[in-house]
């Protein structure tokens, strides 16, 4: 394990390397007190991992796989966090963070998800103008990061036990950006 809590990537393992990079980038954000930026990276990473684990024929990240991935790999990692966010709450929060840089989402406005209000090192990220049918749920950013790291590790372990799913995920990972010093 590296300092981020994610298994060290194996040579040629695009998924492990990608997760390791995301976890490192999240840690840089936290070390710089950029909580919202860390959330942005986590939510986009969950989108990608949910896509990688989706059934054959899936071409893009979608709501259902995101929610299922969160339920399976993130929500269970919250442990004793009673009343913590569900997969649909996290999807609504993802929409809020990625699209409008707030807790507000259409799922929250419709009463289908609770807004997530964040805590990070004595500061609170919340929606002062909230008017939603459900009460918001609080989540410490560092608890969320730890759950993401643990969940990602569990996802990798599960993929490694199912070679058909692993092969599909690795094939999809071949579409990740390749960074080079010059264009082809």
JSON list of C-alpha atoms in Angstrom, two decimals:
[
{"chain": "A", "resi": 1, "resn": "UNK", "atom": "CA", "xyz": [0.00, 0.00, 0.00]},
{"chain": "A", "resi": 2, "resn": "UNK", "atom": "CA", "xyz": [1.18, 3.51, -0.72]},
{"chain": "A", "resi": 3, "resn": "UNK", "atom": "CA", "xyz": [0.47, 6.53, 1.46]},
{"chain": "A", "resi": 4, "resn": "UNK", "atom": "CA", "xyz": [-2.89, 7.06, -0.23]},
{"chain": "A", "resi": 5, "resn": "UNK", "atom": "CA", "xyz": [-4.33, 3.72, 0.85]},
{"chain": "A", "resi": 6, "resn": "UNK", "atom": "CA", "xyz": [-4.56, 2.36, -2.69]},
{"chain": "A", "resi": 7, "resn": "UNK", "atom": "CA", "xyz": [-2.55, -0.68, -3.71]},
{"chain": "A", "resi": 8, "resn": "UNK", "atom": "CA", "xyz": [0.58, 0.13, -5.67]},
{"chain": "A", "resi": 9, "resn": "UNK", "atom": "CA", "xyz": [-0.12, -0.29, -9.37]},
{"chain": "A", "resi": 10, "resn": "UNK", "atom": "CA", "xyz": [1.27, -3.30, -11.13]},
{"chain": "A", "resi": 11, "resn": "UNK", "atom": "CA", "xyz": [3.33, -2.68, -14.26]},
{"chain": "A", "resi": 12, "resn": "UNK", "atom": "CA", "xyz": [0.96, -2.40, -17.21]},
{"chain": "A", "resi": 13, "resn": "UNK", "atom": "CA", "xyz": [-2.11, -2.21, -14.98]},
{"chain": "A", "resi": 14, "resn": "UNK", "atom": "CA", "xyz": [-3.87, 0.88, -16.32]},
{"chain": "A", "resi": 15, "resn": "UNK", "atom": "CA", "xyz": [-6.70, 0.80, -13.77]},
{"chain": "A", "resi": 16, "resn": "UNK", "atom": "CA", "xyz": [-4.48, 0.58, -10.69]},
{"chain": "A", "resi": 17, "resn": "UNK", "atom": "CA", "xyz": [-2.22, 3.32, -12.03]},
{"chain": "A", "resi": 18, "resn": "UNK", "atom": "CA", "xyz": [-5.19, 5.55, -12.79]},
{"chain": "A", "resi": 19, "resn": "UNK", "atom": "CA", "xyz": [-6.66, 5.08, -9.31]},
{"chain": "A", "resi": 20, "resn": "UNK", "atom": "CA", "xyz": [-3.29, 5.74, -7.72]},
{"chain": "A", "resi": 21, "resn": "UNK", "atom": "CA", "xyz": [-2.99, 9.02, -9.66]},
{"chain": "A", "resi": 22, "resn": "UNK", "atom": "CA", "xyz": [-6.48, 10.13, -8.65]},
{"chain": "A", "resi": 23, "resn": "UNK", "atom": "CA", "xyz": [-5.84, 9.32, -5.00]},
{"chain": "A", "resi": 24, "resn": "UNK", "atom": "CA", "xyz": [-2.57, 11.27, -5.12]},
{"chain": "A", "resi": 25, "resn": "UNK", "atom": "CA", "xyz": [-4.30, 14.25, -6.76]},
{"chain": "A", "resi": 26, "resn": "UNK", "atom": "CA", "xyz": [-7.02, 14.19, -4.08]},
{"chain": "A", "resi": 27, "resn": "UNK", "atom": "CA", "xyz": [-4.33, 14.18, -1.37]},
{"chain": "A", "resi": 28, "resn": "UNK", "atom": "CA", "xyz": [-2.61, 17.19, -3.00]},
{"chain": "A", "resi": 29, "resn": "UNK", "atom": "CA", "xyz": [-5.95, 19.02, -2.90]},
{"chain": "A", "resi": 30, "resn": "UNK", "atom": "CA", "xyz": [-6.50, 18.16, 0.75]},
{"chain": "A", "resi": 31, "resn": "UNK", "atom": "CA", "xyz": [-2.96, 19.17, 1.67]},
{"chain": "A", "resi": 32, "resn": "UNK", "atom": "CA", "xyz": [-3.63, 22.53, -0.02]},
{"chain": "A", "resi": 33, "resn": "UNK", "atom": "CA", "xyz": [-7.01, 22.93, 1.74]},
{"chain": "A", "resi": 34, "resn": "UNK", "atom": "CA", "xyz": [-8.90, 22.59, -1.56]},
{"chain": "A", "resi": 35, "resn": "UNK", "atom": "CA", "xyz": [-11.83, 20.53, -0.31]},
{"chain": "A", "resi": 36, "resn": "UNK", "atom": "CA", "xyz": [-14.21, 21.25, -3.19]},
{"chain": "A", "resi": 37, "resn": "UNK", "atom": "CA", "xyz": [-11.55, 20.38, -5.73]},
{"chain": "A", "resi": 38, "resn": "UNK", "atom": "CA", "xyz": [-10.93, 17.07, -3.93]},
{"chain": "A", "resi": 39, "resn": "UNK", "atom": "CA", "xyz": [-14.68, 16.36, -4.09]},
{"chain": "A", "resi": 40, "resn": "UNK", "atom": "CA", "xyz": [-14.68, 17.11, -7.82]},
{"chain": "A", "resi": 41, "resn": "UNK", "atom": "CA", "xyz": [-11.89, 14.60, -8.37]},
{"chain": "A", "resi": 42, "resn": "UNK", "atom": "CA", "xyz": [-13.60, 11.94, -6.27]},
{"chain": "A", "resi": 43, "resn": "UNK", "atom": "CA", "xyz": [-16.98, 12.29, -7.97]},
{"chain": "A", "resi": 44, "resn": "UNK", "atom": "CA", "xyz": [-15.45, 12.18, -11.45]},
{"chain": "A", "resi": 45, "resn": "UNK", "atom": "CA", "xyz": [-13.33, 9.18, -10.40]},
{"chain": "A", "resi": 46, "resn": "UNK", "atom": "CA", "xyz": [-16.41, 7.33, -9.17]},
{"chain": "A", "resi": 47, "resn": "UNK", "atom": "CA", "xyz": [-18.04, 8.02, -12.55]},
{"chain": "A", "resi": 48, "resn": "UNK", "atom": "CA", "xyz": [-15.05, 6.44, -14.28]},
{"chain": "A", "resi": 49, "resn": "UNK", "atom": "CA", "xyz": [-14.81, 3.43, -11.98]},
{"chain": "A", "resi": 50, "resn": "UNK", "atom": "CA", "xyz": [-18.54, 2.78, -12.25]},
{"chain": "A", "resi": 51, "resn": "UNK", "atom": "CA", "xyz": [-18.15, 2.85, -16.03]},
{"chain": "A", "resi": 52, "resn": "UNK", "atom": "CA", "xyz": [-15.20, 0.46, -15.89]},
{"chain": "A", "resi": 53, "resn": "UNK", "atom": "CA", "xyz": [-17.25, -1.98, -13.83]},
{"chain": "A", "resi": 54, "resn": "UNK", "atom": "CA", "xyz": [-20.40, -1.69, -15.96]},
{"chain": "A", "resi": 55, "resn": "UNK", "atom": "CA", "xyz": [-21.69, -4.60, -18.04]},
{"chain": "A", "resi": 56, "resn": "UNK", "atom": "CA", "xyz": [-20.58, -5.12, -21.63]},
{"chain": "A", "resi": 57, "resn": "UNK", "atom": "CA", "xyz": [-22.37, -2.86, -24.06]},
{"chain": "A", "resi": 58, "resn": "UNK", "atom": "CA", "xyz": [-22.23, 0.16, -21.76]},
{"chain": "A", "resi": 59, "resn": "UNK", "atom": "CA", "xyz": [-20.54, 3.00, -23.61]},
{"chain": "A", "resi": 60, "resn": "UNK", "atom": "CA", "xyz": [-20.75, 5.88, -21.14]},
{"chain": "A", "resi": 61, "resn": "UNK", "atom": "CA", "xyz": [-20.99, 6.60, -17.45]},
{"chain": "A", "resi": 62, "resn": "UNK", "atom": "CA", "xyz": [-24.60, 6.56, -16.31]},
{"chain": "A", "resi": 63, "resn": "UNK", "atom": "CA", "xyz": [-26.62, 7.29, -13.18]},
{"chain": "A", "resi": 64, "resn": "UNK", "atom": "CA", "xyz": [-27.52, 3.67, -12.33]},
{"chain": "A", "resi": 65, "resn": "UNK", "atom": "CA", "xyz": [-24.00, 2.25, -12.31]},
{"chain": "A", "resi": 66, "resn": "UNK", "atom": "CA", "xyz": [-22.74, 5.28, -10.34]},
{"chain": "A", "resi": 67, "resn": "UNK", "atom": "CA", "xyz": [-25.35, 4.73, -7.63]},
{"chain": "A", "resi": 68, "resn": "UNK", "atom": "CA", "xyz": [-24.74, 0.96, -7.55]},
{"chain": "A", "resi": 69, "resn": "UNK", "atom": "CA", "xyz": [-20.96, 1.47, -7.35]},
{"chain": "A", "resi": 70, "resn": "UNK", "atom": "CA", "xyz": [-21.40, 3.90, -4.44]},
{"chain": "A", "resi": 71, "resn": "UNK", "atom": "CA", "xyz": [-23.76, 1.56, -2.59]},
{"chain": "A", "resi": 72, "resn": "UNK", "atom": "CA", "xyz": [-21.37, -1.35, -2.99]},
{"chain": "A", "resi": 73, "resn": "UNK", "atom": "CA", "xyz": [-17.99, 0.32, -2.48]},
{"chain": "A", "resi": 74, "resn": "UNK", "atom": "CA", "xyz": [-18.50, 3.66, -0.69]},
{"chain": "A", "resi": 75, "resn": "UNK", "atom": "CA", "xyz": [-21.60, 3.60, 1.52]},
{"chain": "A", "resi": 76, "resn": "UNK", "atom": "CA", "xyz": [-20.47, 0.42, 3.27]},
{"chain": "A", "resi": 77, "resn": "UNK", "atom": "CA", "xyz": [-17.15, 2.11, 4.08]},
{"chain": "A", "resi": 78, "resn": "UNK", "atom": "CA", "xyz": [-18.83, 4.84, 6.13]},
{"chain": "A", "resi": 79, "resn": "UNK", "atom": "CA", "xyz": [-19.15, 2.27, 8.90]},
{"chain": "A", "resi": 80, "resn": "UNK", "atom": "CA", "xyz": [-20.62, 3.80, 12.02]},
{"chain": "A", "resi": 81, "resn": "UNK", "atom": "CA", "xyz": [-21.78, 6.94, 10.23]},
{"chain": "A", "resi": 82, "resn": "UNK", "atom": "CA", "xyz": [-25.44, 6.41, 11.08]},
{"chain": "A", "resi": 83, "resn": "UNK", "atom": "CA", "xyz": [-27.76, 8.06, 8.60]},
{"chain": "A", "resi": 84, "resn": "UNK", "atom": "CA", "xyz": [-24.88, 8.69, 6.24]},
{"chain": "A", "resi": 85, "resn": "UNK", "atom": "CA", "xyz": [-25.41, 9.36, 2.56]},
{"chain": "A", "resi": 86, "resn": "UNK", "atom": "CA", "xyz": [-26.83, 6.71, 0.25]},
{"chain": "A", "resi": 87, "resn": "UNK", "atom": "CA", "xyz": [-25.82, 6.05, -3.34]},
{"chain": "A", "resi": 88, "resn": "UNK", "atom": "CA", "xyz": [-28.58, 8.31, -4.66]},
{"chain": "A", "resi": 89, "resn": "UNK", "atom": "CA", "xyz": [-27.54, 11.04, -2.20]},
{"chain": "A", "resi": 90, "resn": "UNK", "atom": "CA", "xyz": [-23.97, 10.79, -3.50]},
{"chain": "A", "resi": 91, "resn": "UNK", "atom": "CA", "xyz": [-25.19, 10.94, -7.10]},
{"chain": "A", "resi": 92, "resn": "UNK", "atom": "CA", "xyz": [-27.20, 14.09, -6.34]},
{"chain": "A", "resi": 93, "resn": "UNK", "atom": "CA", "xyz": [-24.15, 15.54, -4.59]},
{"chain": "A", "resi": 94, "resn": "UNK", "atom": "CA", "xyz": [-22.02, 14.64, -7.62]},
{"chain": "A", "resi": 95, "resn": "UNK", "atom": "CA", "xyz": [-24.40, 16.58, -9.85]},
{"chain": "A", "resi": 96, "resn": "UNK", "atom": "CA", "xyz": [-24.31, 19.56, -7.50]},
{"chain": "A", "resi": 97, "resn": "UNK", "atom": "CA", "xyz": [-20.54, 19.65, -7.18]},
{"chain": "A", "resi": 98, "resn": "UNK", "atom": "CA", "xyz": [-19.74, 19.00, -10.86]},
{"chain": "A", "resi": 99, "resn": "UNK", "atom": "CA", "xyz": [-22.46, 21.10, -12.47]},
{"chain": "A", "resi": 100, "resn": "UNK", "atom": "CA", "xyz": [-23.20, 24.04, -10.17]},
{"chain": "A", "resi": 101, "resn": "UNK", "atom": "CA", "xyz": [-20.44, 23.98, -7.53]},
{"chain": "A", "resi": 102, "resn": "UNK", "atom": "CA", "xyz": [-22.92, 23.58, -4.69]},
{"chain": "A", "resi": 103, "resn": "UNK", "atom": "CA", "xyz": [-25.06, 21.05, -2.82]},
{"chain": "A", "resi": 104, "resn": "UNK", "atom": "CA", "xyz": [-28.05, 21.87, -5.04]},
{"chain": "A", "resi": 105, "resn": "UNK", "atom": "CA", "xyz": [-29.25, 19.22, -7.49]},
{"chain": "A", "resi": 106, "resn": "UNK", "atom": "CA", "xyz": [-32.47, 18.38, -9.29]},
{"chain": "A", "resi": 107, "resn": "UNK", "atom": "CA", "xyz": [-32.64, 15.10, -7.33]},
{"chain": "A", "resi": 108, "resn": "UNK", "atom": "CA", "xyz": [-32.52, 17.06, -4.08]},
{"chain": "A", "resi": 109, "resn": "UNK", "atom": "CA", "xyz": [-35.13, 19.55, -5.29]},
{"chain": "A", "resi": 110, "resn": "UNK", "atom": "CA", "xyz": [-37.42, 16.66, -6.29]},
{"chain": "A", "resi": 111, "resn": "UNK", "atom": "CA", "xyz": [-37.02, 14.96, -2.89]},
{"chain": "A", "resi": 112, "resn": "UNK", "atom": "CA", "xyz": [-35.28, 11.93, -4.40]},
{"chain": "A", "resi": 113, "resn": "UNK", "atom": "CA", "xyz": [-31.94, 12.59, -2.68]},
{"chain": "A", "resi": 114, "resn": "UNK", "atom": "CA", "xyz": [-30.68, 14.45, 0.35]},
{"chain": "A", "resi": 115, "resn": "UNK", "atom": "CA", "xyz": [-28.25, 17.30, -0.12]},
{"chain": "A", "resi": 116, "resn": "UNK", "atom": "CA", "xyz": [-24.81, 16.60, 1.29]},
{"chain": "A", "resi": 117, "resn": "UNK", "atom": "CA", "xyz": [-23.26, 19.35, 3.34]},
{"chain": "A", "resi": 118, "resn": "UNK", "atom": "CA", "xyz": [-19.54, 18.91, 3.89]},
{"chain": "A", "resi": 119, "resn": "UNK", "atom": "CA", "xyz": [-17.20, 19.51, 6.78]},
{"chain": "A", "resi": 120, "resn": "UNK", "atom": "CA", "xyz": [-13.49, 19.98, 6.26]},
{"chain": "A", "resi": 121, "resn": "UNK", "atom": "CA", "xyz": [-11.02, 20.94, 8.98]},
{"chain": "A", "resi": 122, "resn": "UNK", "atom": "CA", "xyz": [-13.36, 23.25, 10.85]},
{"chain": "A", "resi": 123, "resn": "UNK", "atom": "CA", "xyz": [-15.08, 24.71, 7.79]},
{"chain": "A", "resi": 124, "resn": "UNK", "atom": "CA", "xyz": [-18.49, 23.80, 6.45]},
{"chain": "A", "resi": 125, "resn": "UNK", "atom": "CA", "xyz": [-19.72, 23.67, 2.88]},
{"chain": "A", "resi": 126, "resn": "UNK", "atom": "CA", "xyz": [-23.48, 23.97, 2.89]},
{"chain": "A", "resi": 127, "resn": "UNK", "atom": "CA", "xyz": [-26.40, 25.40, 0.97]},
{"chain": "A", "resi": 128, "resn": "UNK", "atom": "CA", "xyz": [-27.75, 28.41, 2.88]},
{"chain": "A", "resi": 129, "resn": "UNK", "atom": "CA", "xyz": [-30.60, 28.78, 0.38]},
{"chain": "A", "resi": 130, "resn": "UNK", "atom": "CA", "xyz": [-31.77, 25.19, 0.65]},
{"chain": "A", "resi": 131, "resn": "UNK", "atom": "CA", "xyz": [-35.44, 24.50, 0.20]},
{"chain": "A", "resi": 132, "resn": "UNK", "atom": "CA", "xyz": [-35.60, 20.74, -0.26]},
{"chain": "A", "resi": 133, "resn": "UNK", "atom": "CA", "xyz": [-38.17, 18.17, 0.88]},
{"chain": "A", "resi": 134, "resn": "UNK", "atom": "CA", "xyz": [-35.52, 16.10, 2.70]},
{"chain": "A", "resi": 135, "resn": "UNK", "atom": "CA", "xyz": [-33.12, 17.18, 5.41]},
{"chain": "A", "resi": 136, "resn": "UNK", "atom": "CA", "xyz": [-29.48, 17.46, 4.39]},
{"chain": "A", "resi": 137, "resn": "UNK", "atom": "CA", "xyz": [-26.88, 14.97, 5.56]},
{"chain": "A", "resi": 138, "resn": "UNK", "atom": "CA", "xyz": [-23.43, 15.95, 6.78]},
{"chain": "A", "resi": 139, "resn": "UNK", "atom": "CA", "xyz": [-20.24, 14.35, 5.55]},
{"chain": "A", "resi": 140, "resn": "UNK", "atom": "CA", "xyz": [-16.64, 15.01, 6.52]},
{"chain": "A", "resi": 141, "resn": "UNK", "atom": "CA", "xyz": [-14.53, 15.33, 3.37]},
{"chain": "A", "resi": 142, "resn": "UNK", "atom": "CA", "xyz": [-11.68, 13.28, 4.83]},
{"chain": "A", "resi": 143, "resn": "UNK", "atom": "CA", "xyz": [-14.09, 10.50, 5.80]},
{"chain": "A", "resi": 144, "resn": "UNK", "atom": "CA", "xyz": [-15.36, 10.53, 2.21]},
{"chain": "A", "resi": 145, "resn": "UNK", "atom": "CA", "xyz": [-11.79, 10.39, 0.87]},
{"chain": "A", "resi": 146, "resn": "UNK", "atom": "CA", "xyz": [-10.99, 7.40, 3.10]},
{"chain": "A", "resi": 147, "resn": "UNK", "atom": "CA", "xyz": [-14.18, 5.64, 1.97]},
{"chain": "A", "resi": 148, "resn": "UNK", "atom": "CA", "xyz": [-13.30, 6.33, -1.67]},
{"chain": "A", "resi": 149, "resn": "UNK", "atom": "CA", "xyz": [-9.79, 4.93, -1.22]},
{"chain": "A", "resi": 150, "resn": "UNK", "atom": "CA", "xyz": [-11.03, 1.82, 0.57]},
{"chain": "A", "resi": 151, "resn": "UNK", "atom": "CA", "xyz": [-13.87, 1.34, -1.92]},
{"chain": "A", "resi": 152, "resn": "UNK", "atom": "CA", "xyz": [-11.52, 1.69, -4.88]},
{"chain": "A", "resi": 153, "resn": "UNK", "atom": "CA", "xyz": [-9.21, -0.92, -3.37]},
{"chain": "A", "resi": 154, "resn": "UNK", "atom": "CA", "xyz": [-12.16, -3.31, -2.86]},
{"chain": "A", "resi": 155, "resn": "UNK", "atom": "CA", "xyz": [-13.27, -2.69, -6.45]},
{"chain": "A", "resi": 156, "resn": "UNK", "atom": "CA", "xyz": [-9.79, -3.58, -7.73]},
{"chain": "A", "resi": 157, "resn": "UNK", "atom": "CA", "xyz": [-9.69, -6.74, -5.62]},
{"chain": "A", "resi": 158, "resn": "UNK", "atom": "CA", "xyz": [-13.08, -7.79, -6.94]},
{"chain": "A", "resi": 159, "resn": "UNK", "atom": "CA", "xyz": [-12.03, -7.10, -10.54]},
{"chain": "A", "resi": 160, "resn": "UNK", "atom": "CA", "xyz": [-8.89, -9.18, -10.05]},
{"chain": "A", "resi": 161, "resn": "UNK", "atom": "CA", "xyz": [-11.04, -12.15, -8.98]},
{"chain": "A", "resi": 162, "resn": "UNK", "atom": "CA", "xyz": [-13.22, -11.97, -12.12]},
{"chain": "A", "resi": 163, "resn": "UNK", "atom": "CA", "xyz": [-11.02, -12.12, -15.18]},
{"chain": "A", "resi": 164, "resn": "UNK", "atom": "CA", "xyz": [-13.90, -11.48, -17.62]},
{"chain": "A", "resi": 165, "resn": "UNK", "atom": "CA", "xyz": [-14.87, -8.23, -15.86]},
{"chain": "A", "resi": 166, "resn": "UNK", "atom": "CA", "xyz": [-11.21, -7.33, -15.42]},
{"chain": "A", "resi": 167, "resn": "UNK", "atom": "CA", "xyz": [-10.50, -7.80, -19.14]},
{"chain": "A", "resi": 168, "resn": "UNK", "atom": "CA", "xyz": [-13.48, -5.60, -20.06]},
{"chain": "A", "resi": 169, "resn": "UNK", "atom": "CA", "xyz": [-12.43, -2.92, -17.57]},
{"chain": "A", "resi": 170, "resn": "UNK", "atom": "CA", "xyz": [-8.82, -2.98, -18.81]},
{"chain": "A", "resi": 171, "resn": "UNK", "atom": "CA", "xyz": [-10.05, -2.73, -22.40]},
{"chain": "A", "resi": 172, "resn": "UNK", "atom": "CA", "xyz": [-12.08, 0.34, -21.45]},
{"chain": "A", "resi": 173, "resn": "UNK", "atom": "CA", "xyz": [-9.10, 1.78, -19.59]},
{"chain": "A", "resi": 174, "resn": "UNK", "atom": "CA", "xyz": [-7.11, 1.71, -22.82]},
{"chain": "A", "resi": 175, "resn": "UNK", "atom": "CA", "xyz": [-9.25, 4.72, -23.78]},
{"chain": "A", "resi": 176, "resn": "UNK", "atom": "CA", "xyz": [-7.83, 6.81, -20.92]},
{"chain": "A", "resi": 177, "resn": "UNK", "atom": "CA", "xyz": [-5.80, 9.82, -21.92]},
{"chain": "A", "resi": 178, "resn": "UNK", "atom": "CA", "xyz": [-2.23, 9.04, -22.85]},
{"chain": "A", "resi": 179, "resn": "UNK", "atom": "CA", "xyz": [0.05, 11.92, -22.00]},
{"chain": "A", "resi": 180, "resn": "UNK", "atom": "CA", "xyz": [3.02, 12.49, -24.30]},
{"chain": "A", "resi": 181, "resn": "UNK", "atom": "CA", "xyz": [5.52, 15.24, -24.96]},
{"chain": "A", "resi": 182, "resn": "UNK", "atom": "CA", "xyz": [4.48, 15.56, -28.60]},
{"chain": "A", "resi": 183, "resn": "UNK", "atom": "CA", "xyz": [1.53, 14.78, -30.78]},
{"chain": "A", "resi": 184, "resn": "UNK", "atom": "CA", "xyz": [1.61, 11.80, -33.09]}
]
